[in-house]
Coordinates of C-alpha atoms and ligand atoms in Angstrom, one line a residue:
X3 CA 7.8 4.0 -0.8
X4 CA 10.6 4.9 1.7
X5 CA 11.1 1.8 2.8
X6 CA 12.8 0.4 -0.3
X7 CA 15.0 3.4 -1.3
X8 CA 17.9 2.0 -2.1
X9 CA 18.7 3.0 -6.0
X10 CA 18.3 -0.3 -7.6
X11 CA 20.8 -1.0 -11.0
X12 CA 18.1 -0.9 -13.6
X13 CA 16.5 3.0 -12.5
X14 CA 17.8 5.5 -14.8
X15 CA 19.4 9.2 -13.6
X16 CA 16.2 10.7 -14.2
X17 CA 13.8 8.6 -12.3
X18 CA 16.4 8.6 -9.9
X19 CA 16.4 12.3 -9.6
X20 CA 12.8 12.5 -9.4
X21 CA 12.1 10.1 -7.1
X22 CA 14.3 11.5 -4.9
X23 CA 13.2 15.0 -5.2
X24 CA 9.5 13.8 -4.8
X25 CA 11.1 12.0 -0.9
X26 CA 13.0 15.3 -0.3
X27 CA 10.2 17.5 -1.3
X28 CA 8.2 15.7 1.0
X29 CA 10.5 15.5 3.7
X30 CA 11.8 19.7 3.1
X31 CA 8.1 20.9 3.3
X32 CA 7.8 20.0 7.1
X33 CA 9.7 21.7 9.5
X34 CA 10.6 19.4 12.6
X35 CA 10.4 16.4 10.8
X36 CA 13.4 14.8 12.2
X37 CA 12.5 15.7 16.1
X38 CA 9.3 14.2 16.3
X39 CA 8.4 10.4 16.7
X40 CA 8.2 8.6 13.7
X41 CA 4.6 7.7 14.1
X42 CA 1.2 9.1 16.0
X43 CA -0.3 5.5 15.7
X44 CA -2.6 4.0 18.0
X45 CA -1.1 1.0 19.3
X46 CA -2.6 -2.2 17.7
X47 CA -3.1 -4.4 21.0
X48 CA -4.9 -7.2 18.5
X49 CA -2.4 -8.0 15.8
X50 CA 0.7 -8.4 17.6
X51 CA 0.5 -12.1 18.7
X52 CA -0.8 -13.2 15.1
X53 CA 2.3 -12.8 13.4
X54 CA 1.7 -16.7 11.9
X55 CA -2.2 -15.8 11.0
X56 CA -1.2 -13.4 8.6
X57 CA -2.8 -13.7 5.3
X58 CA -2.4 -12.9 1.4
X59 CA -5.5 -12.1 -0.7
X60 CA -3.8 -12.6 -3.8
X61 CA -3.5 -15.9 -4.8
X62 CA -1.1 -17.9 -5.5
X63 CA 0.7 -18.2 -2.4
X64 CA 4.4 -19.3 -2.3
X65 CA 4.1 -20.5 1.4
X66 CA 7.7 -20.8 2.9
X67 CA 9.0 -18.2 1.0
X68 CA 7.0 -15.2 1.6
X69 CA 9.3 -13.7 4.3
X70 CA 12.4 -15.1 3.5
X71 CA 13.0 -14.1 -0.5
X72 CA 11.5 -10.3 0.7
X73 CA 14.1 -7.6 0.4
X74 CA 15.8 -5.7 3.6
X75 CA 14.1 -2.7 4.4
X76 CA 15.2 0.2 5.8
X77 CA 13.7 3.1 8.0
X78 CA 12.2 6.0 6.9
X79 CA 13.8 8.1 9.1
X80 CA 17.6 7.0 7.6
X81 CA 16.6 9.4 4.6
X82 CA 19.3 11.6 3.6
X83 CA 19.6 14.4 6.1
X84 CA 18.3 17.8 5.3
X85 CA 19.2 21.8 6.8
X86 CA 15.5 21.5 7.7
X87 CA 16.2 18.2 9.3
X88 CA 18.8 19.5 11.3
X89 CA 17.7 20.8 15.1
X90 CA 19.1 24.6 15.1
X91 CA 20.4 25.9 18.7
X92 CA 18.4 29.0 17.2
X93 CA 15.4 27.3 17.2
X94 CA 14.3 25.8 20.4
X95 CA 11.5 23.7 20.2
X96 CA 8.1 24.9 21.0
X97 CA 5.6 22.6 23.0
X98 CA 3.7 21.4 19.7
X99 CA 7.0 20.5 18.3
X100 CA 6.0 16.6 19.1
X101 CA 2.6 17.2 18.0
X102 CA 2.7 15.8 14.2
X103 CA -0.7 17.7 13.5
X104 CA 1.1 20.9 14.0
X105 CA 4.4 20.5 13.0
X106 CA 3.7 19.0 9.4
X107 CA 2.6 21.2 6.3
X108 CA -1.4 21.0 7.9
X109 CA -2.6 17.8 6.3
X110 CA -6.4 17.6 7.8
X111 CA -6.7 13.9 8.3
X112 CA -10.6 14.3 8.6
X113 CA -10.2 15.8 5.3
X114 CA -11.4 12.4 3.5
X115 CA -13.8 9.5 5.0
X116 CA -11.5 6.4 6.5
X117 CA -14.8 4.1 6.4
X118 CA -16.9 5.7 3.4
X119 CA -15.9 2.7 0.2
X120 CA -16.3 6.0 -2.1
X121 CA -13.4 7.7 -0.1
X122 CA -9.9 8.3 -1.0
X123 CA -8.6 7.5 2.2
X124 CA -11.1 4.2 2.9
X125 CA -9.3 1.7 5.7
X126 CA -10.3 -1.6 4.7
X127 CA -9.0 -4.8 6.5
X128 CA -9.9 -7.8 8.4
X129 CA -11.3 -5.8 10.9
X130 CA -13.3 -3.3 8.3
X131 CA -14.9 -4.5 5.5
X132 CA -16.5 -2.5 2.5
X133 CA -19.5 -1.2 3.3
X134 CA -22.1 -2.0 2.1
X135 CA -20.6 -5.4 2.4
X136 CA -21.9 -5.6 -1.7
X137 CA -20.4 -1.8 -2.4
X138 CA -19.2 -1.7 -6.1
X139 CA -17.5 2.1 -7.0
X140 CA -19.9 4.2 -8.9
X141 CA -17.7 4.7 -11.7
X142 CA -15.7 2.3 -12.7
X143 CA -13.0 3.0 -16.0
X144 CA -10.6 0.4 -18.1
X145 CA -7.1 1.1 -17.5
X146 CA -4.1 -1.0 -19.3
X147 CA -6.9 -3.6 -19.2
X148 CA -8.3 -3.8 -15.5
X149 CA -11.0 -1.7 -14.6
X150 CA -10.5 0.5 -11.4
X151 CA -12.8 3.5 -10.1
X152 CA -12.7 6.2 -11.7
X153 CA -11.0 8.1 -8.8
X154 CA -8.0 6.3 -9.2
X155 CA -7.6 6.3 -12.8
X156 CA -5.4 9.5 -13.5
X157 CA -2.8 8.9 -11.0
X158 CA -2.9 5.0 -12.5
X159 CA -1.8 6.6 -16.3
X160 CA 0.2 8.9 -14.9
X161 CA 2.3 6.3 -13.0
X162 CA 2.4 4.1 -16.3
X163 CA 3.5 6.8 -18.0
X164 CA 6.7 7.6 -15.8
X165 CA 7.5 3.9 -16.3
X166 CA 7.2 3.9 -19.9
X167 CA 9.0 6.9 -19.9
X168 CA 12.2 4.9 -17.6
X169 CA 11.6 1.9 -19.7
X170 CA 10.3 -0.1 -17.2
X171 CA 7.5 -2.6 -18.5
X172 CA 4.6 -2.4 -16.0
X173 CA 1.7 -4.3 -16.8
X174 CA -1.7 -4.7 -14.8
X175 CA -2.9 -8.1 -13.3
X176 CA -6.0 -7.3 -10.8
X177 CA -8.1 -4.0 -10.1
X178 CA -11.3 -3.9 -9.3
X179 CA -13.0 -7.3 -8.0
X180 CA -16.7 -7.6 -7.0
X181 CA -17.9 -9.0 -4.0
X182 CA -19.9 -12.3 -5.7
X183 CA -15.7 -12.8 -7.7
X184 CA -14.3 -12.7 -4.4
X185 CA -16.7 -15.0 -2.7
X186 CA -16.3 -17.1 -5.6
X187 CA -12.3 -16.9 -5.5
X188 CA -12.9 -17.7 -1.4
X189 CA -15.4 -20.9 -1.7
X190 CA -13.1 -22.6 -4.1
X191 CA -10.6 -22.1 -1.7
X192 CA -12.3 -23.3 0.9
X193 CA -13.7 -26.5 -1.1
X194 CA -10.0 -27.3 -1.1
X195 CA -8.0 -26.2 1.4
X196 CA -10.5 -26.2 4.4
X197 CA -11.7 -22.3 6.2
X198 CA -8.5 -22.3 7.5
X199 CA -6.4 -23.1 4.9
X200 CA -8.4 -20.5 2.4
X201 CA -7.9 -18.0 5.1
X202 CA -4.1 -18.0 4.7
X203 CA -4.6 -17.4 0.8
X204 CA -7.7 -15.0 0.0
X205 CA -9.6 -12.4 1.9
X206 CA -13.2 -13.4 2.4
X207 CA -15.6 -11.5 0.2
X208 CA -16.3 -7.7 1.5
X209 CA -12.3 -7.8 3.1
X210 CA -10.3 -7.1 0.0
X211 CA -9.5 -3.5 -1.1
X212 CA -9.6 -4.5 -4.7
X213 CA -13.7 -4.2 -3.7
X214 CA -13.6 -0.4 -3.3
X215 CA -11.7 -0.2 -7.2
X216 CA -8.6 1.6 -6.0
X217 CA -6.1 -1.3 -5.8
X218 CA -4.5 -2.8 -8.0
X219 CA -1.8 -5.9 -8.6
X220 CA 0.9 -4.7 -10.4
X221 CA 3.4 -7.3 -12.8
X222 CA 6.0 -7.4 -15.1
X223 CA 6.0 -7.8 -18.7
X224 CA 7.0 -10.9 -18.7
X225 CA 5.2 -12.3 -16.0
X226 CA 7.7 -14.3 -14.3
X227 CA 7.1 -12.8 -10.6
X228 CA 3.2 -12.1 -11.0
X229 CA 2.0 -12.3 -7.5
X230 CA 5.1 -13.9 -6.3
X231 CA 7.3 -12.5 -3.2
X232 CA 10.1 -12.6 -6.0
X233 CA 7.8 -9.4 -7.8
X234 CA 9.7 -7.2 -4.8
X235 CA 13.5 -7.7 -6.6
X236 CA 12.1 -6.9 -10.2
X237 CA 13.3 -4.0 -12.3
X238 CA 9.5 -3.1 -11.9
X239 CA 8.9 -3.9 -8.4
X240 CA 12.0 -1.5 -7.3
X241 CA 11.0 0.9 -9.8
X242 CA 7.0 0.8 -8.0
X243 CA 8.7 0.9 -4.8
X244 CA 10.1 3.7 -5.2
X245 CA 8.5 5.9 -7.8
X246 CA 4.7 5.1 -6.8
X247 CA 4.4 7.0 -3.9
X248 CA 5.0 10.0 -5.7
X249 CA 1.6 9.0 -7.8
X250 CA -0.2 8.7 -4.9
X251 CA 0.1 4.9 -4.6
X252 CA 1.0 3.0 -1.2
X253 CA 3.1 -0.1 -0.8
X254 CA -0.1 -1.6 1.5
X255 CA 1.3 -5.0 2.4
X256 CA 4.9 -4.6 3.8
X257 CA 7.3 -6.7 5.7
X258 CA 7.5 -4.4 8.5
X259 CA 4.0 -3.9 8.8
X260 CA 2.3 -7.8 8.8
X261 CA 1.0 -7.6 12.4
X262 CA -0.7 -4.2 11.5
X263 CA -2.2 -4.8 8.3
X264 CA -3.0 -8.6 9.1
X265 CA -1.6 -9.7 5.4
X266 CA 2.2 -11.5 4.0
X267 CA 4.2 -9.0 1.9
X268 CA 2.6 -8.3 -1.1
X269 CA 5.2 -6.0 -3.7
X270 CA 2.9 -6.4 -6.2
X271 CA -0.5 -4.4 -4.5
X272 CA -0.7 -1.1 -4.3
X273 CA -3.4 1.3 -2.9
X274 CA -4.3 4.8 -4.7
X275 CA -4.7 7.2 -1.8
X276 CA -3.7 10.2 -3.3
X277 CA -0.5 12.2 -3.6
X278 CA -1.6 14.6 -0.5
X279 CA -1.5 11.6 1.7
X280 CA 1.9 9.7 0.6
X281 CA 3.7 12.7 0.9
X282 CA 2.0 13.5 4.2
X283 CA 2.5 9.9 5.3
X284 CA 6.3 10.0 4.0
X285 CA 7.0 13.2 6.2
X286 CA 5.5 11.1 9.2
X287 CA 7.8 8.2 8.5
X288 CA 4.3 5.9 8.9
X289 CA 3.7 3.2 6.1
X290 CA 0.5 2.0 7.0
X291 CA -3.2 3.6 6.6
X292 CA -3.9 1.9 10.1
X293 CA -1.1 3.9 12.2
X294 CA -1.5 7.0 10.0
X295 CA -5.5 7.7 11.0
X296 CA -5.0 5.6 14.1
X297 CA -7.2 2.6 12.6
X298 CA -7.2 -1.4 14.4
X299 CA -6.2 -4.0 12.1
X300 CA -4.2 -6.9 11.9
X301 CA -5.1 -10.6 11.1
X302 CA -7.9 -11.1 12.9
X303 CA -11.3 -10.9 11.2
X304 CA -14.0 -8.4 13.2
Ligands
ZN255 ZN1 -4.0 -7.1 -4.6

């Protein structure tokens, strides 16, 4: 999302131009943007000490490399200035002018469930699993070969589409996962690397997002970065970094963020939360469900 906008060689004028009018549409609907605090967040008094706990649930790991090959990222709130970005000696600023509630275009953030598994907006981390632990989506679809919930699907073709349409060659390598795979995927793990060890490299069963059918690993078509730190300087991992926001997809694992969401960088897994909510997080320059809805996280598990 914002955080990797820099225009990378391989995107074309017109993606270019619309994902930058999808960031300044965002950014021009909300008045005050600029003079408020980047973030509403609860602080996360758990995660910051556990920087070197941080885990991947996306095996294989690349251990040693996961921070240093990630690219630089920059702040949300360097986005190009806009009038409506500007403070205006005409317009002082009213008491709810720090008060992101008020001053953005009204998203209700108790619009959606943040623990239902069925819900858009679900928060699931170390410290929340699925629920039920053994939740499966009740409708799940086939997309470009992975199966996802239903939910998710349209925004999923739509962002394929767009990439087609840039000629950028997208493929699918994960969606949904049930809890028995993921237990599976963690006791092997576990066989061989000891609890601690696995820890580092999977989620345990009931932790991973790819349980509620609304995330999904993304590659390229010819596989050479697939679930590899590497996956972030792709023509198709700039292109998803910047474009799939605009779909309603979130960057979930981010450099910036490890302590919060308790995982290593992952380019490659992104999140369907809707369109409402990347653009309302993009106005709020916050890049993580946790600070958005004011949720604990981090690498510790509950
Ligand atoms: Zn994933």
């Amino acid at each position: 999302m914002s955080r990797h906008r820099a225009p990378s060689p391989v995107t074309r004028r017109g993606a270019l131009v619309a994902g930058a009018a999808w960031v300044a549409g965002a950014f021009a609907a909300s008045s005050g943007v600029g003079a408020r605090p980047p973030s509403t967040a609860t602080p996360l008094s758990a995660s910051s000490e556990q920087l070197t706990a941080v885990q991947v649930q996306d095996p294989p790991p690349a251990s040693g490399q996961l921070s240093a090959t990630a690219p630089p990222t920059t702040s949300a709130t360097e986005a190009p200035p806009s009038p409506s970005q500007t403070p205006s000696a005409t317009t002082s600023p009213t008491p709810n002018a720090t008060n992101a509630a008020s001053s953005t275009t009204a998203l209700d953030r108790s619009a959606h469930s943040t623990t239902d598994a069925a819900s858009p907006w679900v928060v699931v981390n170390k410290q929340h699993p699925v629920t039920p632990l053994d939740y499966e989506p009740a409708q799940i679809v086939k997309v470009a070969g992975e199966r996802v919930s239903a939910a998710a699907a349209p925004d999923l073709e739509a962002l394929l589409q767009h990439s087609r349409d840039d000629g950028v060659a997208l493929t699918l390598v994960s969606g949904f996962r049930d809890y028995e795979y993921q237990a599976q995927v963690h006791r092997r793990s576990v066989a061989r690397n000891g609890q601690a060890g696995a820890d580092r490299y999977s989620a345990r069963a009931g932790h991973s997002e790819h349980q509620t059918g609304l995330a999904v690993d993304f590659s390229s078509a010819d596989g050479r970065a697939t679930l590899s730190p590497r996956f972030a300087r792709t023509d198709e991992g700039l292109w998803l970094a910047e474009h799939a926001g605009g779909h309603g997809w979130l960057l979930r694992y981010t450099e910036a963020d490890q302590a919060v969401t308790g995982y290593n960088p992952e380019p490659w897994h992104f999140r369907w939360v809707g369109v409402e909510l990347t653009t309302a997080m993009a106005q709020a320059g916050v890049a993580t469900l946790e600070e958005f809805f004011g949720v604990s996280g981090g690498a510790q598990y509950a």
